[in-house]
Amino acid sequence: MKNSFFKRLMCAYSPTILLMVLLSVPVYALNETGSVRHASHIQEFVMLHPNASLAVLILIILAVILLLTIIFMTRSRNTKQIRNALNYDELTGLYSFYNFKKLAQARLDSSPRLAYVIAYVDIHKFKYINDVFGYDTGDNILLLFADAIKENTGDCDITARMYSDRFLIMLNASNIGNAKAQVELINDKFLKSVTDAGIATKPVFKVGLYQI
């Protein structure tokens, strides 16, 4: 981390350092007879051509500012990517398990009197589907299932993909019966989407419902 920061710092200020070096180095040239003579220092050029020197200096400053801006934007973009990777599942766009735990705890702390049901879902024999039909089909099934969850849950519900084919849904439901009805809607939508997509296998998911 420190080496990376040092490299960015050197890249940013190298034009200024180069200019300082040039200002201290004498320039030599050949005179009319072919012998070497001392021509001048860059400092003398600056004195003789102040306008041109100012223009060069402004260009260097602008280059440094541009380089610093690029470094800052790259760092901000990388930070955003890391934050997204931590909070969201890359494939489905659902919350990550890490973010689910934070949001669920915050919901329980802010509204402790409301009733919730946690649905723990996994797709039955998902490894078999990957092995037989390929990982592309497996990923497509996960996406269809995530879409079915999104379409049949509301803003008050918290949905996440734990890993592989494991999903979590925190439903704002007063009892297990209401939660079961909502999960059945997800299942119906999921199976219809699988059929419409022309996928050869008919996946089945198992679900556990827990009142909290």
mmCIF file of C-alpha atoms in Angstrom:
data_model
loop_
_atom_site.group_PDB
_atom_site.id
_atom_site.type_symbol
_atom_site.label_atom_id
_atom_site.label_comp_id
_atom_site.label_asym_id
_atom_site.label_seq_id
_atom_site.Cartn_x
_atom_site.Cartn_y
_atom_site.Cartn_z
ATOM 1 C CA MET A 1 0.000 0.000 0.000
ATOM 2 C CA LYS A 2 2.805 2.404 0.944
ATOM 3 C CA ASN A 3 4.800 1.534 -2.200
ATOM 4 C CA SER A 4 1.727 2.118 -4.358
ATOM 5 C CA PHE A 5 1.118 5.522 -2.743
ATOM 6 C CA PHE A 6 4.797 6.459 -3.236
ATOM 7 C CA LYS A 7 4.656 5.531 -6.911
ATOM 8 C CA ARG A 8 1.514 7.673 -7.437
ATOM 9 C CA LEU A 9 3.196 10.552 -5.634
ATOM 10 C CA MET A 10 6.312 10.325 -7.803
ATOM 11 C CA CYS A 11 4.219 10.165 -10.973
ATOM 12 C CA ALA A 12 2.292 13.259 -9.914
ATOM 13 C CA TYR A 13 5.321 15.409 -9.095
ATOM 14 C CA SER A 14 7.837 14.046 -11.621
ATOM 15 C CA PRO A 15 7.139 16.866 -14.151
ATOM 16 C CA THR A 16 7.905 19.486 -11.500
ATOM 17 C CA ILE A 17 11.036 17.638 -10.416
ATOM 18 C CA LEU A 18 12.141 17.361 -14.050
ATOM 19 C CA LEU A 19 11.693 21.099 -14.543
ATOM 20 C CA MET A 20 13.780 21.848 -11.443
ATOM 21 C CA VAL A 21 16.557 19.597 -12.740
ATOM 22 C CA LEU A 22 16.499 21.224 -16.146
ATOM 23 C CA LEU A 23 16.719 24.677 -14.602
ATOM 24 C CA SER A 24 19.984 23.708 -12.908
ATOM 25 C CA VAL A 25 21.686 21.995 -15.874
ATOM 26 C CA PRO A 26 23.797 24.037 -18.326
ATOM 27 C CA VAL A 27 23.271 23.545 -22.068
ATOM 28 C CA TYR A 28 26.159 23.142 -24.474
ATOM 29 C CA ALA A 29 26.333 23.608 -28.257
ATOM 30 C CA LEU A 30 28.769 23.757 -31.106
ATOM 31 C CA ASN A 31 29.885 27.156 -32.307
ATOM 32 C CA GLU A 32 30.635 28.068 -35.924
ATOM 33 C CA THR A 33 34.175 26.632 -35.781
ATOM 34 C CA GLY A 34 33.016 23.293 -34.478
ATOM 35 C CA SER A 35 34.386 23.691 -30.966
ATOM 36 C CA VAL A 36 32.245 23.206 -27.914
ATOM 37 C CA ARG A 37 31.123 26.337 -26.202
ATOM 38 C CA HIS A 38 28.891 27.051 -23.240
ATOM 39 C CA ALA A 39 25.561 28.092 -24.662
ATOM 40 C CA SER A 40 23.401 29.101 -21.725
ATOM 41 C CA HIS A 41 21.401 27.865 -18.752
ATOM 42 C CA ILE A 42 17.708 27.262 -18.883
ATOM 43 C CA GLN A 43 17.508 30.096 -16.394
ATOM 44 C CA GLU A 44 18.812 32.474 -19.057
ATOM 45 C CA PHE A 45 16.143 31.231 -21.450
ATOM 46 C CA VAL A 46 13.534 31.980 -18.820
ATOM 47 C CA MET A 47 14.876 35.505 -18.437
ATOM 48 C CA LEU A 48 15.007 36.072 -22.191
ATOM 49 C CA HIS A 49 11.609 34.482 -22.914
ATOM 50 C CA PRO A 50 9.402 35.016 -19.874
ATOM 51 C CA ASN A 51 6.109 34.550 -21.732
ATOM 52 C CA ALA A 52 7.112 31.207 -23.247
ATOM 53 C CA SER A 53 8.499 30.064 -19.906
ATOM 54 C CA LEU A 54 5.237 30.974 -18.153
ATOM 55 C CA ALA A 55 3.268 29.020 -20.733
ATOM 56 C CA VAL A 56 5.459 25.948 -20.185
ATOM 57 C CA LEU A 57 5.071 26.262 -16.417
ATOM 58 C CA ILE A 58 1.276 26.536 -16.730
ATOM 59 C CA LEU A 59 1.209 23.421 -18.922
ATOM 60 C CA ILE A 60 3.240 21.496 -16.345
ATOM 61 C CA ILE A 61 0.941 22.605 -13.520
ATOM 62 C CA LEU A 62 -2.126 21.603 -15.544
ATOM 63 C CA ALA A 63 -0.534 18.219 -16.270
ATOM 64 C CA VAL A 64 0.095 17.682 -12.549
ATOM 65 C CA ILE A 65 -3.501 18.671 -11.699
ATOM 66 C CA LEU A 66 -4.835 16.322 -14.394
ATOM 67 C CA LEU A 67 -2.711 13.449 -13.126
ATOM 68 C CA LEU A 68 -3.821 14.016 -9.523
ATOM 69 C CA THR A 69 -7.453 14.116 -10.694
ATOM 70 C CA ILE A 70 -7.044 10.794 -12.509
ATOM 71 C CA ILE A 71 -5.475 9.238 -9.404
ATOM 72 C CA PHE A 72 -8.312 10.517 -7.207
ATOM 73 C CA MET A 73 -11.038 9.295 -9.598
ATOM 74 C CA THR A 74 -9.394 5.873 -9.935
ATOM 75 C CA ARG A 75 -9.140 5.547 -6.168
ATOM 76 C CA SER A 76 -12.795 6.588 -5.716
ATOM 77 C CA ARG A 77 -13.941 4.108 -8.357
ATOM 78 C CA ASN A 78 -11.946 1.299 -6.746
ATOM 79 C CA THR A 79 -13.414 2.155 -3.333
ATOM 80 C CA LYS A 80 -16.938 2.057 -4.784
ATOM 81 C CA GLN A 81 -16.279 -1.308 -6.432
ATOM 82 C CA ILE A 82 -15.003 -2.762 -3.161
ATOM 83 C CA ARG A 83 -18.046 -1.412 -1.293
ATOM 84 C CA ASN A 84 -20.422 -2.890 -3.873
ATOM 85 C CA ALA A 85 -18.647 -6.258 -3.758
ATOM 86 C CA LEU A 86 -19.030 -6.256 0.012
ATOM 87 C CA ASN A 87 -22.714 -5.284 0.094
ATOM 88 C CA TYR A 88 -24.167 -6.890 -3.035
ATOM 89 C CA ASP A 89 -24.019 -10.260 -4.733
ATOM 90 C CA GLU A 90 -22.247 -9.799 -8.049
ATOM 91 C CA LEU A 91 -24.334 -12.277 -10.050
ATOM 92 C CA THR A 92 -27.892 -11.622 -8.833
ATOM 93 C CA GLY A 93 -27.729 -8.070 -7.506
ATOM 94 C CA LEU A 94 -29.308 -9.159 -4.223
ATOM 95 C CA TYR A 95 -27.738 -8.173 -0.919
ATOM 96 C CA SER A 96 -24.714 -10.113 0.260
ATOM 97 C CA PHE A 97 -24.943 -12.228 3.405
ATOM 98 C CA TYR A 98 -22.728 -9.667 5.152
ATOM 99 C CA ASN A 99 -25.105 -6.826 4.288
ATOM 100 C CA PHE A 100 -28.171 -8.936 5.080
ATOM 101 C CA LYS A 101 -26.985 -9.428 8.657
ATOM 102 C CA LYS A 102 -26.422 -5.694 9.096
ATOM 103 C CA LEU A 103 -29.777 -4.690 7.620
ATOM 104 C CA ALA A 104 -31.730 -7.383 9.456
ATOM 105 C CA GLN A 105 -30.218 -6.398 12.795
ATOM 106 C CA ALA A 106 -30.933 -2.732 12.109
ATOM 107 C CA ARG A 107 -34.549 -3.602 11.241
ATOM 108 C CA LEU A 108 -34.987 -5.584 14.453
ATOM 109 C CA ASP A 109 -33.447 -2.783 16.504
ATOM 110 C CA SER A 110 -35.590 -0.068 14.942
ATOM 111 C CA SER A 111 -38.899 -2.003 14.925
ATOM 112 C CA PRO A 112 -38.678 -4.697 17.607
ATOM 113 C CA ARG A 113 -42.453 -5.075 17.970
ATOM 114 C CA LEU A 114 -43.094 -6.043 14.351
ATOM 115 C CA ALA A 115 -43.287 -9.706 13.346
ATOM 116 C CA TYR A 116 -40.819 -11.163 10.848
ATOM 117 C CA VAL A 117 -40.243 -14.494 9.202
ATOM 118 C CA ILE A 118 -36.851 -15.616 7.885
ATOM 119 C CA ALA A 119 -37.010 -17.839 4.798
ATOM 120 C CA TYR A 120 -33.904 -19.946 4.175
ATOM 121 C CA VAL A 121 -33.950 -21.275 0.625
ATOM 122 C CA ASP A 122 -31.693 -23.557 -1.372
ATOM 123 C CA ILE A 123 -32.164 -25.081 -4.827
ATOM 124 C CA HIS A 124 -32.359 -28.866 -4.624
ATOM 125 C CA LYS A 125 -29.467 -30.766 -6.305
ATOM 126 C CA PHE A 126 -27.978 -27.581 -7.715
ATOM 127 C CA LYS A 127 -24.552 -29.204 -8.081
ATOM 128 C CA TYR A 128 -26.154 -31.856 -10.283
ATOM 129 C CA ILE A 129 -27.634 -29.100 -12.478
ATOM 130 C CA ASN A 130 -24.203 -27.475 -12.846
ATOM 131 C CA ASP A 131 -22.491 -30.776 -13.639
ATOM 132 C CA VAL A 132 -25.064 -32.012 -16.167
ATOM 133 C CA PHE A 133 -26.339 -28.843 -17.820
ATOM 134 C CA GLY A 134 -23.317 -26.582 -17.347
ATOM 135 C CA TYR A 135 -22.476 -23.544 -15.236
ATOM 136 C CA ASP A 136 -24.132 -21.130 -17.658
ATOM 137 C CA THR A 137 -27.461 -22.885 -17.100
ATOM 138 C CA GLY A 138 -26.818 -22.884 -13.368
ATOM 139 C CA ASP A 139 -26.135 -19.143 -13.372
ATOM 140 C CA ASN A 140 -29.260 -18.532 -15.454
ATOM 141 C CA ILE A 141 -31.344 -20.462 -12.925
ATOM 142 C CA LEU A 142 -29.909 -18.397 -10.076
ATOM 143 C CA LEU A 143 -30.740 -15.198 -11.950
ATOM 144 C CA LEU A 144 -34.307 -16.349 -12.629
ATOM 145 C CA PHE A 145 -34.770 -17.251 -8.996
ATOM 146 C CA ALA A 146 -33.383 -13.888 -7.860
ATOM 147 C CA ASP A 147 -35.762 -12.123 -10.271
ATOM 148 C CA ALA A 148 -38.699 -14.104 -8.850
ATOM 149 C CA ILE A 149 -37.684 -13.010 -5.354
ATOM 150 C CA LYS A 150 -37.422 -9.361 -6.387
ATOM 151 C CA GLU A 151 -40.836 -9.386 -8.086
ATOM 152 C CA ASN A 152 -42.612 -10.937 -5.108
ATOM 153 C CA THR A 153 -41.055 -9.050 -2.216
ATOM 154 C CA GLY A 154 -41.498 -5.455 -1.152
ATOM 155 C CA ASP A 155 -39.391 -2.624 0.204
ATOM 156 C CA CYS A 156 -40.041 -3.871 3.739
ATOM 157 C CA ASP A 157 -38.464 -7.260 2.947
ATOM 158 C CA ILE A 158 -34.719 -7.948 2.932
ATOM 159 C CA THR A 159 -33.395 -10.394 0.341
ATOM 160 C CA ALA A 160 -29.906 -11.822 -0.029
ATOM 161 C CA ARG A 161 -27.851 -14.537 -1.656
ATOM 162 C CA MET A 162 -25.670 -16.212 0.954
ATOM 163 C CA TYR A 163 -23.510 -18.235 -1.460
ATOM 164 C CA SER A 164 -23.961 -20.718 -4.314
ATOM 165 C CA ASP A 165 -27.700 -21.663 -4.345
ATOM 166 C CA ARG A 166 -28.458 -20.475 -0.781
ATOM 167 C CA PHE A 167 -30.780 -17.499 -0.359
ATOM 168 C CA LEU A 168 -32.207 -15.619 2.625
ATOM 169 C CA ILE A 169 -35.409 -13.572 2.746
ATOM 170 C CA MET A 170 -36.519 -11.558 5.758
ATOM 171 C CA LEU A 171 -40.261 -11.177 5.259
ATOM 172 C CA ASN A 172 -42.375 -8.590 7.018
ATOM 173 C CA ALA A 173 -45.012 -11.213 7.778
ATOM 174 C CA SER A 174 -47.214 -11.575 10.832
ATOM 175 C CA ASN A 175 -47.123 -15.380 10.809
ATOM 176 C CA ILE A 176 -45.716 -18.458 9.078
ATOM 177 C CA GLY A 177 -48.887 -18.886 6.999
ATOM 178 C CA ASN A 178 -48.536 -15.470 5.355
ATOM 179 C CA ALA A 179 -44.853 -16.069 4.723
ATOM 180 C CA LYS A 180 -45.591 -19.467 3.163
ATOM 181 C CA ALA A 181 -48.099 -17.889 0.774
ATOM 182 C CA GLN A 182 -45.505 -15.322 -0.308
ATOM 183 C CA VAL A 183 -42.866 -18.019 -0.839
ATOM 184 C CA GLU A 184 -45.327 -19.980 -2.995
ATOM 185 C CA LEU A 185 -45.746 -16.903 -5.212
ATOM 186 C CA ILE A 186 -41.966 -16.791 -5.611
ATOM 187 C CA ASN A 187 -41.944 -20.488 -6.534
ATOM 188 C CA ASP A 188 -44.723 -20.094 -9.130
ATOM 189 C CA LYS A 189 -42.957 -17.169 -10.776
ATOM 190 C CA PHE A 190 -39.641 -19.005 -10.726
ATOM 191 C CA LEU A 191 -40.965 -22.165 -12.368
ATOM 192 C CA LYS A 192 -42.786 -20.154 -15.036
ATOM 193 C CA SER A 193 -39.600 -18.248 -15.821
ATOM 194 C CA VAL A 194 -37.613 -21.487 -16.103
ATOM 195 C CA THR A 195 -40.194 -22.893 -18.540
ATOM 196 C CA ASP A 196 -40.290 -19.685 -20.595
ATOM 197 C CA ALA A 197 -36.490 -19.695 -20.803
ATOM 198 C CA GLY A 198 -36.553 -23.183 -22.318
ATOM 199 C CA ILE A 199 -34.349 -24.726 -19.641
ATOM 200 C CA ALA A 200 -34.469 -28.523 -19.888
ATOM 201 C CA THR A 201 -34.463 -29.214 -16.157
ATOM 202 C CA LYS A 202 -37.139 -28.210 -13.644
ATOM 203 C CA PRO A 203 -35.341 -27.138 -10.468
ATOM 204 C CA VAL A 204 -37.035 -27.402 -7.099
ATOM 205 C CA PHE A 205 -36.107 -25.341 -4.075
ATOM 206 C CA LYS A 206 -36.355 -26.282 -0.439
ATOM 207 C CA VAL A 207 -37.320 -23.678 2.101
ATOM 208 C CA GLY A 208 -37.280 -23.352 5.867
ATOM 209 C CA LEU A 209 -39.419 -20.695 7.581
ATOM 210 C CA TYR A 210 -38.498 -19.299 10.979
ATOM 211 C CA GLN A 211 -40.620 -16.842 12.983
ATOM 212 C CA ILE A 212 -38.628 -14.158 14.834
#
